[in-house]
Every structure is written in structure tokens, then in C-alpha cells.
Short mmCIF file of C-alpha atoms and ligand atoms in Angstrom, two decimals:
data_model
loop_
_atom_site.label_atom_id
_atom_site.label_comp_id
_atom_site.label_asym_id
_atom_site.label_seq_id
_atom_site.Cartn_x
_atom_site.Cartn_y
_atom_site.Cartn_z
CA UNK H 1 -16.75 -26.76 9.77
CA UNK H 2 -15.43 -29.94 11.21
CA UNK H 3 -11.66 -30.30 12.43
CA UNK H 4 -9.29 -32.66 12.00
CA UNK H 5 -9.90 -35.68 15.06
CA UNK H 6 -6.61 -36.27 14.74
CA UNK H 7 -3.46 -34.08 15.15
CA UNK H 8 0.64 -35.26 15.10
CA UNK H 9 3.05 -33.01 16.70
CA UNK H 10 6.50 -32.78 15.95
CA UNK H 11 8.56 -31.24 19.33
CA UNK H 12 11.14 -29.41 18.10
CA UNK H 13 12.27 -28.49 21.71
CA UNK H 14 15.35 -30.38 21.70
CA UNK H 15 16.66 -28.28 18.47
CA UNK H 16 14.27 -25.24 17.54
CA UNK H 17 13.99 -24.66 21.43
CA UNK H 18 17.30 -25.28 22.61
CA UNK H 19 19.41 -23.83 19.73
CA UNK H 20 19.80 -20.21 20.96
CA UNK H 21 20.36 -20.78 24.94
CA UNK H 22 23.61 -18.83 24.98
CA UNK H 23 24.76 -21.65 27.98
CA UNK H 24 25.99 -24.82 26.64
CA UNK H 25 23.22 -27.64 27.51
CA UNK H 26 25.27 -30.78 27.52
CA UNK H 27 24.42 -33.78 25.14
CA UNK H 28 23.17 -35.80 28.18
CA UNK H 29 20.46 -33.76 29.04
CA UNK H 30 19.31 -33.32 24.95
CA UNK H 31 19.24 -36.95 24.88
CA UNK H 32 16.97 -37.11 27.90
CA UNK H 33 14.91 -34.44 26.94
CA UNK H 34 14.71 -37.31 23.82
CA UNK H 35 13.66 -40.00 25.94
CA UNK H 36 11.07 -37.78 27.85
CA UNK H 37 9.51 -36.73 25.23
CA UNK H 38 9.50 -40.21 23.34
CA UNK H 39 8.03 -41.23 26.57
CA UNK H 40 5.32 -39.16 26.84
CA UNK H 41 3.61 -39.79 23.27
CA UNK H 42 5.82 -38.00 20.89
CA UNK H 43 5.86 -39.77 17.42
CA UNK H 44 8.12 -36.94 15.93
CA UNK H 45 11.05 -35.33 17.10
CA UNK H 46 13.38 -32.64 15.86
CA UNK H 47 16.39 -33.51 17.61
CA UNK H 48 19.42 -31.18 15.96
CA UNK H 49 20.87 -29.40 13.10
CA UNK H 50 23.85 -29.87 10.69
CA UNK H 51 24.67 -26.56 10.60
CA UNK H 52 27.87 -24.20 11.36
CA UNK H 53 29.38 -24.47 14.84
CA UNK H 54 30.42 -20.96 14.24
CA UNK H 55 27.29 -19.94 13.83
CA UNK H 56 25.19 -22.14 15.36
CA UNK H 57 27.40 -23.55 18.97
CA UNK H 58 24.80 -24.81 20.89
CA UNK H 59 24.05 -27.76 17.58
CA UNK H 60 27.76 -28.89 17.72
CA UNK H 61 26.78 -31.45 19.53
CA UNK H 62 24.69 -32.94 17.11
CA UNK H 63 26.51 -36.70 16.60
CA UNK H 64 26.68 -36.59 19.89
CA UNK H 65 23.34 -36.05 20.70
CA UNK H 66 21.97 -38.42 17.43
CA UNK H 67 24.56 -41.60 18.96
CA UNK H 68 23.53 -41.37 21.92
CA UNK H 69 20.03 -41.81 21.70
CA UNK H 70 17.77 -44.88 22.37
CA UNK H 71 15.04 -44.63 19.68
CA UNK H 72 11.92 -45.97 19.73
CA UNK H 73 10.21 -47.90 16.79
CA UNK H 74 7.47 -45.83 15.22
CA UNK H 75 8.99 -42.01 15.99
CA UNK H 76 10.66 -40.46 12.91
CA UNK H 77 13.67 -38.49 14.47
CA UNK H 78 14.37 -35.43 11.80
CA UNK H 79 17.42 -32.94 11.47
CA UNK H 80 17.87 -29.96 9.72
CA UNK H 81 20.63 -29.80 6.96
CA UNK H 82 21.06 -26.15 4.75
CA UNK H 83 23.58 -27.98 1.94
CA UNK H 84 25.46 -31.02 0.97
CA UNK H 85 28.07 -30.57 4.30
CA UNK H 86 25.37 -30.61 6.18
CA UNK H 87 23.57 -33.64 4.95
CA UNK H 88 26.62 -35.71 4.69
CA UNK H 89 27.74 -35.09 8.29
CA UNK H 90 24.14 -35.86 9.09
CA UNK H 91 23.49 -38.99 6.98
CA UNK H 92 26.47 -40.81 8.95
CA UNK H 93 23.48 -40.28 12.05
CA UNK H 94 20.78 -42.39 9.97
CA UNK H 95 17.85 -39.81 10.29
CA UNK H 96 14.57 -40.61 9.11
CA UNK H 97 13.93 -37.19 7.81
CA UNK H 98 15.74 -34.33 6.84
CA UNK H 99 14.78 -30.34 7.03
CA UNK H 100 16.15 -28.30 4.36
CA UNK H 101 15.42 -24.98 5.32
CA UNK H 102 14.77 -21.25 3.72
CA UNK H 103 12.25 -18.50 3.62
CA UNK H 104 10.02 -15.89 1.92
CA UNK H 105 11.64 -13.26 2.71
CA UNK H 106 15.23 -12.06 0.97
CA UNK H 107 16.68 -10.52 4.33
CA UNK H 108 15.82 -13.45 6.61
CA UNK H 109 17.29 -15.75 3.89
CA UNK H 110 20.88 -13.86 3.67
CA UNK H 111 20.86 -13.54 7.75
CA UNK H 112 19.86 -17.12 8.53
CA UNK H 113 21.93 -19.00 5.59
CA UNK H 114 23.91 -16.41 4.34
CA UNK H 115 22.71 -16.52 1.00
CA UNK H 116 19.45 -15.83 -1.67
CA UNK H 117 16.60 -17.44 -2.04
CA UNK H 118 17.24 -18.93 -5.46
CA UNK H 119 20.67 -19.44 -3.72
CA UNK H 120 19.05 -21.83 -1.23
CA UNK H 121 16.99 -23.59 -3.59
CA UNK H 122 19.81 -24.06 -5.66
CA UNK H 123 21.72 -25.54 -2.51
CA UNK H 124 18.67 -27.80 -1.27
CA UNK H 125 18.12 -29.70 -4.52
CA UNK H 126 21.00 -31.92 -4.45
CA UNK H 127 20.32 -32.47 -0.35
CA UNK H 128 16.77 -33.60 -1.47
CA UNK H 129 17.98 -35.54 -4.42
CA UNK H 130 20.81 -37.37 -1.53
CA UNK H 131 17.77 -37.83 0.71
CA UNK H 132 15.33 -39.35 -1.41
CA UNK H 133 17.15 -41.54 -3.07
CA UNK H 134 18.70 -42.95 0.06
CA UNK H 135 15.14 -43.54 1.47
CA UNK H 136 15.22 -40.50 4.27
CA UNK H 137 11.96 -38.44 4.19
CA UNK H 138 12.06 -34.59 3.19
CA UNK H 139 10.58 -32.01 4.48
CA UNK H 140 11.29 -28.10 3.87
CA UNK H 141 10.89 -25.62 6.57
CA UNK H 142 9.47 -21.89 5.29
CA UNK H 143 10.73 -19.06 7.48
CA UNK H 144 8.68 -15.39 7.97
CA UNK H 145 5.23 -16.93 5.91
CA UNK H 146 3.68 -13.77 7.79
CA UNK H 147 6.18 -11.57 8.76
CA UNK H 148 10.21 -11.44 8.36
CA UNK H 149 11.96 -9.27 10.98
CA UNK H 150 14.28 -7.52 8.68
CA UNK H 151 11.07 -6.80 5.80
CA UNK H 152 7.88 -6.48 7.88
CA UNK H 153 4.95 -8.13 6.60
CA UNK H 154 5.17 -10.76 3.81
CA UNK H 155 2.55 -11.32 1.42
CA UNK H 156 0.71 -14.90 0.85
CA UNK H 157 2.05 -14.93 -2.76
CA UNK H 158 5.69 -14.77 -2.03
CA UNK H 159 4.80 -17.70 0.52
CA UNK H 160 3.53 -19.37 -2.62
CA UNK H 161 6.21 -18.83 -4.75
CA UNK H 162 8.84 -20.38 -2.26
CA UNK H 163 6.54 -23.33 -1.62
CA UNK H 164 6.11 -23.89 -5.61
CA UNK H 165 10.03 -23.85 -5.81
CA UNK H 166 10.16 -26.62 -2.64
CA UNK H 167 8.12 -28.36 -4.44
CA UNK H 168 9.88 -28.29 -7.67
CA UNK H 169 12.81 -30.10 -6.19
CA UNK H 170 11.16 -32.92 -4.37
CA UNK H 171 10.62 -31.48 -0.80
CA UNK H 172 7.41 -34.10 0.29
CA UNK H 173 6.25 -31.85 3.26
CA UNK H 174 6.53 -28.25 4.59
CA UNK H 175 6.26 -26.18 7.53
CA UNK H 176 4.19 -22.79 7.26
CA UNK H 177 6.22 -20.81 10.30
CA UNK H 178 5.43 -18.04 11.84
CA UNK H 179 9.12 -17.07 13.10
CA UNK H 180 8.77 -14.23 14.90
CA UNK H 181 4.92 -15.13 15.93
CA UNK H 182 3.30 -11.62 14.29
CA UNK H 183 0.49 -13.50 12.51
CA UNK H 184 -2.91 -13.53 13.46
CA UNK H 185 -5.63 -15.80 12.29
CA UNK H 186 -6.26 -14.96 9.08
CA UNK H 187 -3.10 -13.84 7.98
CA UNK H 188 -1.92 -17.75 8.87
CA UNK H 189 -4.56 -18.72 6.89
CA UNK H 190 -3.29 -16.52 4.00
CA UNK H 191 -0.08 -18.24 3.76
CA UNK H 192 -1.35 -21.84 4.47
CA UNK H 193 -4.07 -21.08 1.29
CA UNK H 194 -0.87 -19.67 -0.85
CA UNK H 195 1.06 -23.17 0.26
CA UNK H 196 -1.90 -25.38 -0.84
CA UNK H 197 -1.30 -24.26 -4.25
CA UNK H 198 1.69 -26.60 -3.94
CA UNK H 199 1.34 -29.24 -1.09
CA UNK H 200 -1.75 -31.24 -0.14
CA UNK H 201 -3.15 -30.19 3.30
CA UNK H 202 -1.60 -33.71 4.80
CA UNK H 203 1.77 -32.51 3.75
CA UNK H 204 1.53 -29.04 5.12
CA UNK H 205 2.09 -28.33 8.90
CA UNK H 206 2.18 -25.10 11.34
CA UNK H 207 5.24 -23.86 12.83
CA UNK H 208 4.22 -21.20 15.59
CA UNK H 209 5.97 -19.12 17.46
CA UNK H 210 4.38 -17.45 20.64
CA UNK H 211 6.22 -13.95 20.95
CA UNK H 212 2.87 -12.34 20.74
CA UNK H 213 0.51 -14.86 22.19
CA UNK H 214 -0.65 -15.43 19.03
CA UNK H 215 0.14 -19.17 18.40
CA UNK H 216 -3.08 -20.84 19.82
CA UNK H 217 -5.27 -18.87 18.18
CA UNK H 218 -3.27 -19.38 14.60
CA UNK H 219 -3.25 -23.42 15.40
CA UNK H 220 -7.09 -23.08 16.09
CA UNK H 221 -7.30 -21.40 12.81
CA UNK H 222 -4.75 -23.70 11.09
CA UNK H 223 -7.17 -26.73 12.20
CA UNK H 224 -10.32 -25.05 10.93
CA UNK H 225 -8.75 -25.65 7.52
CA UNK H 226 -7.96 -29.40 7.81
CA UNK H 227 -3.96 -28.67 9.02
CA UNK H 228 -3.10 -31.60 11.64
CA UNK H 229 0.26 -31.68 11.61
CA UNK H 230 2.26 -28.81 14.21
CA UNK H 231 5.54 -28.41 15.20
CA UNK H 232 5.45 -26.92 18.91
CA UNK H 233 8.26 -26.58 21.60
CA UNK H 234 7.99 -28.62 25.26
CA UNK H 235 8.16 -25.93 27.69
CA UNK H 236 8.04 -23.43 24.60
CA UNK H 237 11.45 -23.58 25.04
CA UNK H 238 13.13 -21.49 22.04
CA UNK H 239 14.13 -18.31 19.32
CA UNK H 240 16.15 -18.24 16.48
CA UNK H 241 19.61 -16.42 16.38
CA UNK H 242 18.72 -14.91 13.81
CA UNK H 243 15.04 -13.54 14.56
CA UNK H 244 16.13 -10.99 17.54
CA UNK H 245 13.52 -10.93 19.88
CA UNK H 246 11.74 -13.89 18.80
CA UNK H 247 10.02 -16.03 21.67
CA UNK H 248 9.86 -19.55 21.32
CA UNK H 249 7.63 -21.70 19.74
CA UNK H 250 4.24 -22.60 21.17
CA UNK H 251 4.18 -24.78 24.18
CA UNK H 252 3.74 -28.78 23.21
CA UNK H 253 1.50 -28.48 26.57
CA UNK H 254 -0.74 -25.97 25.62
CA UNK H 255 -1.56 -27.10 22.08
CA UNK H 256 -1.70 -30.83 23.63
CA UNK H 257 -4.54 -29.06 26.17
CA UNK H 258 -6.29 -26.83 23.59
CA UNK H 259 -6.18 -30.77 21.53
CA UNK H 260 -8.01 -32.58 24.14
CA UNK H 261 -10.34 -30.06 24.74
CA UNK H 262 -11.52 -30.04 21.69
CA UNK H 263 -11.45 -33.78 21.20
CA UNK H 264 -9.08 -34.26 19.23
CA UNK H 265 -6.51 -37.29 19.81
CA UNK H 266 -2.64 -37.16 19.78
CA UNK H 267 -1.51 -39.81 21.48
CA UNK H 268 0.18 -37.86 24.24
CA UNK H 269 0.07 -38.07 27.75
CA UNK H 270 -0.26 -34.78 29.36
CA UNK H 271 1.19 -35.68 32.51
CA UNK H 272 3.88 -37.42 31.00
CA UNK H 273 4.94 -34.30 28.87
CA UNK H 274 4.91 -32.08 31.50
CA UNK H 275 7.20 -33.79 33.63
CA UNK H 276 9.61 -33.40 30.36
CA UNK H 277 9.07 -29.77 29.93
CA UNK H 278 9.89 -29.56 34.04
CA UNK H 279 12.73 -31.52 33.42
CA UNK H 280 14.51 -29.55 30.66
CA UNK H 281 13.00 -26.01 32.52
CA UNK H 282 14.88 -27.26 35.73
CA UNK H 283 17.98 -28.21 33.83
CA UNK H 284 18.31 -24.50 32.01
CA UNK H 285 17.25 -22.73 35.33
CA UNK H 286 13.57 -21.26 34.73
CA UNK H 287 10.14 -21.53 35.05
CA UNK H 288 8.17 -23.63 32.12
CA UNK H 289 6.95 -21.06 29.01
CA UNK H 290 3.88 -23.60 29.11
CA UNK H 291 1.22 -21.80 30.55
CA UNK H 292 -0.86 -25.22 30.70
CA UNK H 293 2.31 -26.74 32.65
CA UNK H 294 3.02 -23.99 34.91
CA UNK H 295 -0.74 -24.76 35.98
CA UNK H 296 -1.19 -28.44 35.83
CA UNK H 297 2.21 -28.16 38.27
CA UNK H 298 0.66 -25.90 40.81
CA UNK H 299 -2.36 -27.49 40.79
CA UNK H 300 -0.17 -31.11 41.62
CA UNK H 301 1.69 -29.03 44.31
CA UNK H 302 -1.89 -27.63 46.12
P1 HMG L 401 28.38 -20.02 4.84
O1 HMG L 401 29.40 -19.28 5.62
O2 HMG L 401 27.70 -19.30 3.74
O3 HMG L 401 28.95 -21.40 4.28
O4 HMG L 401 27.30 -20.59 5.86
P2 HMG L 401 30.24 -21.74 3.49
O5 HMG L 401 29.88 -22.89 2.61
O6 HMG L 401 30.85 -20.49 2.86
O7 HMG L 401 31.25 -22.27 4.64
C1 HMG L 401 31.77 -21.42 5.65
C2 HMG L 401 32.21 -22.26 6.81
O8 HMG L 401 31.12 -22.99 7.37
C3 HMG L 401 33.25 -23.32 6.44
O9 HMG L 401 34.03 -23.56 7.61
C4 HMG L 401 32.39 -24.54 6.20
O10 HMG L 401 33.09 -25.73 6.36
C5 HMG L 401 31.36 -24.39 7.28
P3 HMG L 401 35.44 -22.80 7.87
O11 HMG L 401 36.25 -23.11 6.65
O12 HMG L 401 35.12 -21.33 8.02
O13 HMG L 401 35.93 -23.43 9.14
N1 HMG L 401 30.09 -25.05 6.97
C6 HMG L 401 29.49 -25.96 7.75
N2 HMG L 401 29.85 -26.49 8.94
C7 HMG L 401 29.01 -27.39 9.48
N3 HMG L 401 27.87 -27.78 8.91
C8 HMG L 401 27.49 -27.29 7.72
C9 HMG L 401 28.33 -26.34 7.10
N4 HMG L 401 28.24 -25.64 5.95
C10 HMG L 401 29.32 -24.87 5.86
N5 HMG L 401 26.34 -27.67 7.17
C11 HMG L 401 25.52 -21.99 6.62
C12 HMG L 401 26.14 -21.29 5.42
C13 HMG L 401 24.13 -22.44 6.23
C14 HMG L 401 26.37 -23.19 6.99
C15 HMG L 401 25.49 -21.00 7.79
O14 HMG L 401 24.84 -19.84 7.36
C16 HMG L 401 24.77 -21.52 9.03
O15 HMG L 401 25.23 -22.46 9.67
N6 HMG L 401 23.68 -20.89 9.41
C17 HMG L 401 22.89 -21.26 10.59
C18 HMG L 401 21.47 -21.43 10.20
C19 HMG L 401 20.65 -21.93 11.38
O16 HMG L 401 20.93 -22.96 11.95
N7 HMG L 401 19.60 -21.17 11.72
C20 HMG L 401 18.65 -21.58 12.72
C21 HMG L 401 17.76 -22.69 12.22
S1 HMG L 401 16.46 -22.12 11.14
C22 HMG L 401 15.16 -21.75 12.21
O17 HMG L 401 15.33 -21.80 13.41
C23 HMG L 401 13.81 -21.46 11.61
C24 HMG L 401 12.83 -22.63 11.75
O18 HMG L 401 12.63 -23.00 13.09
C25 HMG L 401 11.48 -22.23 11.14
C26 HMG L 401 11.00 -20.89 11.68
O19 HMG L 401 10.70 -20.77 12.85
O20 HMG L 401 11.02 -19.95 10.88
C27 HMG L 401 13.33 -23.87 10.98
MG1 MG L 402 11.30 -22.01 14.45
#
């Protein structure tokens, strides 16, 4: 079985990790975090969401954050929008991509975006249609493809059926999440075989969160089927608001480590990123989720 030789990573740290610190992080330190992470290697970022400031505070920030910004030639910046307001306040922040966003399961759907499945779908299309047609990239983000916190475990085919509908109204990549981080190899596997259906394996990525120290092993088995594109957290830094409990994703400096290791090339500077992740960790007032950087540090202090 040969893997992939090489991987992209999208850090979502600056929105997926940051969106659910109940403190307000000011825009100045998000648009460092930026410029770290640019710095280090990143290609991709996930910078903020269009979404509401009722429900969402710590995003309000987003034009903010998306102004003041230096970006880089060659990283796609992306955003997450969840219906035409959100788009439209977004599109005035020139994007490359755009994130609509739902998920297999019913419960998770109504919680996060207050609405149905169909509902969503029904919302997304026109984003998409905005999108495309304007030349942004679109990708779709699938929620609880293993396990939803309000339903328990999902099965493969419902993670088929939402990826069929993605890709019935244009969406040109999607993420396979794990939001609450219950999956285990094969059960990641599961969903990612049910998305293929769908979406070519260059247009399918893994979204892993770490709340049961799972996430490694799911990336390892995500790779073993040809995945190389994973969305992963500096500092695994996050949790949704609406996934209680949920840890954040995976560290960006563990699967970067697990990468080389293996031989596989990202692009990234190790050193580089973990000076972000110690960066943002000494800005919010804790240690580094990284493992891999909590190491690599103590080993620079010895
Ligand atoms: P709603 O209440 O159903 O929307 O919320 P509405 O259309 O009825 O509008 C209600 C109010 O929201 C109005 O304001 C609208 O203007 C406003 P009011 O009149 O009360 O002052 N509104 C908006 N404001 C700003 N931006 C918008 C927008 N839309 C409406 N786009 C909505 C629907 C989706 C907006 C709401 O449910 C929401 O904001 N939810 C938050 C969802 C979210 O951000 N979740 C976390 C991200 S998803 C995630 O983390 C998972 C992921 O990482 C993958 C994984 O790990 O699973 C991606
Ligand atoms: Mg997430």
C-alpha cells in the first residue's frame, strides 16, 4: 500500500481553533497567528466565519481580521459562509474559497445552523452558485461523518447521501470531519469510502478532531487510502459551540511530525510552526495541545 508523498494542510487554527475561546482574542493577534503560520509553510488557511455574532462572538471580527491581513501569493485564504448573508458580507473580503457548511446528522444540523438538512442544502446552493460564478473556490464542510453528539453513531451511508447532495449543487471539495473525534480507523475509512461515491480522492480531505486521541491514527488511516489533503489546528487549538465537550482539532505539529516521519513532504517548517502555535498558546494563556510542540520546546529549553 503506498501513501500519498505529498500531503497539504489547511490550519484552521485561526477560525475552527479559536472560535469557541469564551475570551475575546483581539484581531491583532488572529492576524499574526496569519502571518505565523503563512510563515512557517502554510499554503491554506481558514482564517474566519460569516456567521451570527449572536451566536458565534468570537468571528465578529471577521473584516477585521480578513483587512488586515498581509497575504502571501500562492496561499488560498478560505471562510466559512452558512447562506447568502453570510457570503455577501464575506465576498466584500475577496476570499479565495468559501466553506458552506452542514452535516449527517439531523440534530447537529438544527443545533449548529438552526435548520434541516435539506434546509441547508437548500440554503448553500445559491452561496455556491454566487461563488462559482464569481471565480471563488468551494468547498463543503461535513459535520459528525462518524459520530454526532446529539445521535450517537452515524452510519457511512447517511455520510454518502449528504456528500451526493454537496455534490449536486456544485460544492468542488469536502471535508470528512470527525467533530467530536469518536472515530477510529476504520470507521473514518467508512465515511471517506461512502464520500468517494461522490468526490474524487483529490477533492476529499480529513477534518480530525483529537478529543479521544484518535486523530493520528484516523489521518494514518485516511493516507493509507490516497487522502492528502487535512485540515488540522496549530497548537490543536479548538471545539465547536455546538459539540459540548469536543477537543480541538489535531495538532498542525503532530500531523506535520507523523508527515516527515513517514516521508512525506508538506512544505512546512517544523520549527517555524511551532514558534506559531507558542505564540497563539502564550497569547490565550496555556500550554500548546501539540504534543510534538510541547516536546520539540523542552527539548530547545534542555
Ligand atoms: P438563524 O437564526 O436561523 O438565521 O441562524 P436567520 O436567517 O433567522 O437570522 C437570525 C439573525 O441572524 C438575524 O439577525 C440575521 O441578520 C442574522 P437579527 O435580526 O436577529 O439581529 N444572521 C447573520 N448574521 C451574520 N452572518 C450571517 C447571518 N445569517 C443570519 N451569515 C445561522 C442561522 C447559520 C446564521 C446561525 O445558526 C449561526 O450563525 N450559527 C453558527 C454556526 C457556526 O458558526 N458553527 C461553528 C462552525 S461549524 C464547525 O465548527 C464544524 C467544522 O469545523 C467541521 C467539524 O468539525 O465538524 C466546520
Ligand atoms: Mg471542526
Amino acid at each position: 500500500m503506498s501513501l500519498p508523498s505529498q500531503v497539504r494542510l489547511i490550519d484552521v487554527g485561526p477560525r475552527d481553533g479559536l472560535q469557541n475561546e469564551k475570551q475575546p482574542v483581539p484581531a491583532a493577534v488572529k492576524i499574526e497567528l496569519v502571518h505565523r503560520l503563512q510563515a512557517a509553510g502554510l499554503k491554506e488557511i481558514e482564517v474566519t466565519s460569516y456567521v451570527s455574532p449572536k451566536w458565534v462572538p468570537q468571528m465578529a471580527d471577521n473584516h477585521e481580521v480578513m483587512a488586515g491581513m498581509n497575504r502571501q501569493t500562492g496561499v488560498r485564504y478560505s471562510v466559512l459562509t452558512p447562506n447568502l448573508k453570510g457570503y455577501e458580507a464575506a465576498v466584500a473580503d475577496r476570499p479565495d474559497e468559501i466553506v458552506v457548511f452542514g452535516a449527517a446528522s439531523e440534530a447537529f444540523t438544527q443545533k449548529n445552523i438552526n435548520c434541516s438538512i435539506a434546509e441547508s442544502i437548500e440554503r448553500f446552493a445559491p452561496v455556491v452558485q454566487a461563488a462559482l460564478a464569481a471565480g471563488i473556490a468551494v468547498r463543503g464542510a461535513m459535520s459528525c461523518t462518524v459520530g454526532c453528539p446529539y445521535e450517537g453513531e452515524i452510519a457511512p451511508e447517511r455520510v454518502g447521501y449528504l456528500a451526493g447532495l454537496m455534490k449536486g449543487i456544485g460544492v468542488q471539495r469536502v471535508d470528512v470531519a470527525d467533530t467530536i473525534g469518536v472515530g477510529t480507523p476504520k470507521k473514518v475509512q467508512a465515511a471517506i469510502e461512502a464520500t468517494l461515491a461522490h468526490f474524487g480522492i483529490d477533492h476529499i480531505s480529513g477534518h480530525f478532531h483529537d478529543t479521544y486521541g484518535q486523530a493520528l491514527s484516523n489521518t494514518y488511516a485516511a493516507l493509507q487510502m490516497g487522502v492528502w489533503n487535512f485540515q488540522s489546528s496549530v497548537a490543536g487549538l479548538g471545539g465547536c459551540p455546538y459539540a459540548k465537550g469536543a477537543t480541538g482539532n489535531v495538532a498542525t505539529e503532530d500531523v506535520v511530525y507523523l508527515l516527515q516521519g513517514l516521508g512525506i513532504d508538506t512544505g512546512i517548517d517544523l520549527d517555524q510552526l511551532v514558534d506559531a502555535g507558542a505564540y497563539i498558546s502564550e497569547q490565550l494563556g496555556r500550554p500548546s495541545g501539540s504534543r510534538v510542540a510541547r516536546a520539540l520546546m523542552a527539548k530547545r529549553s534542555s
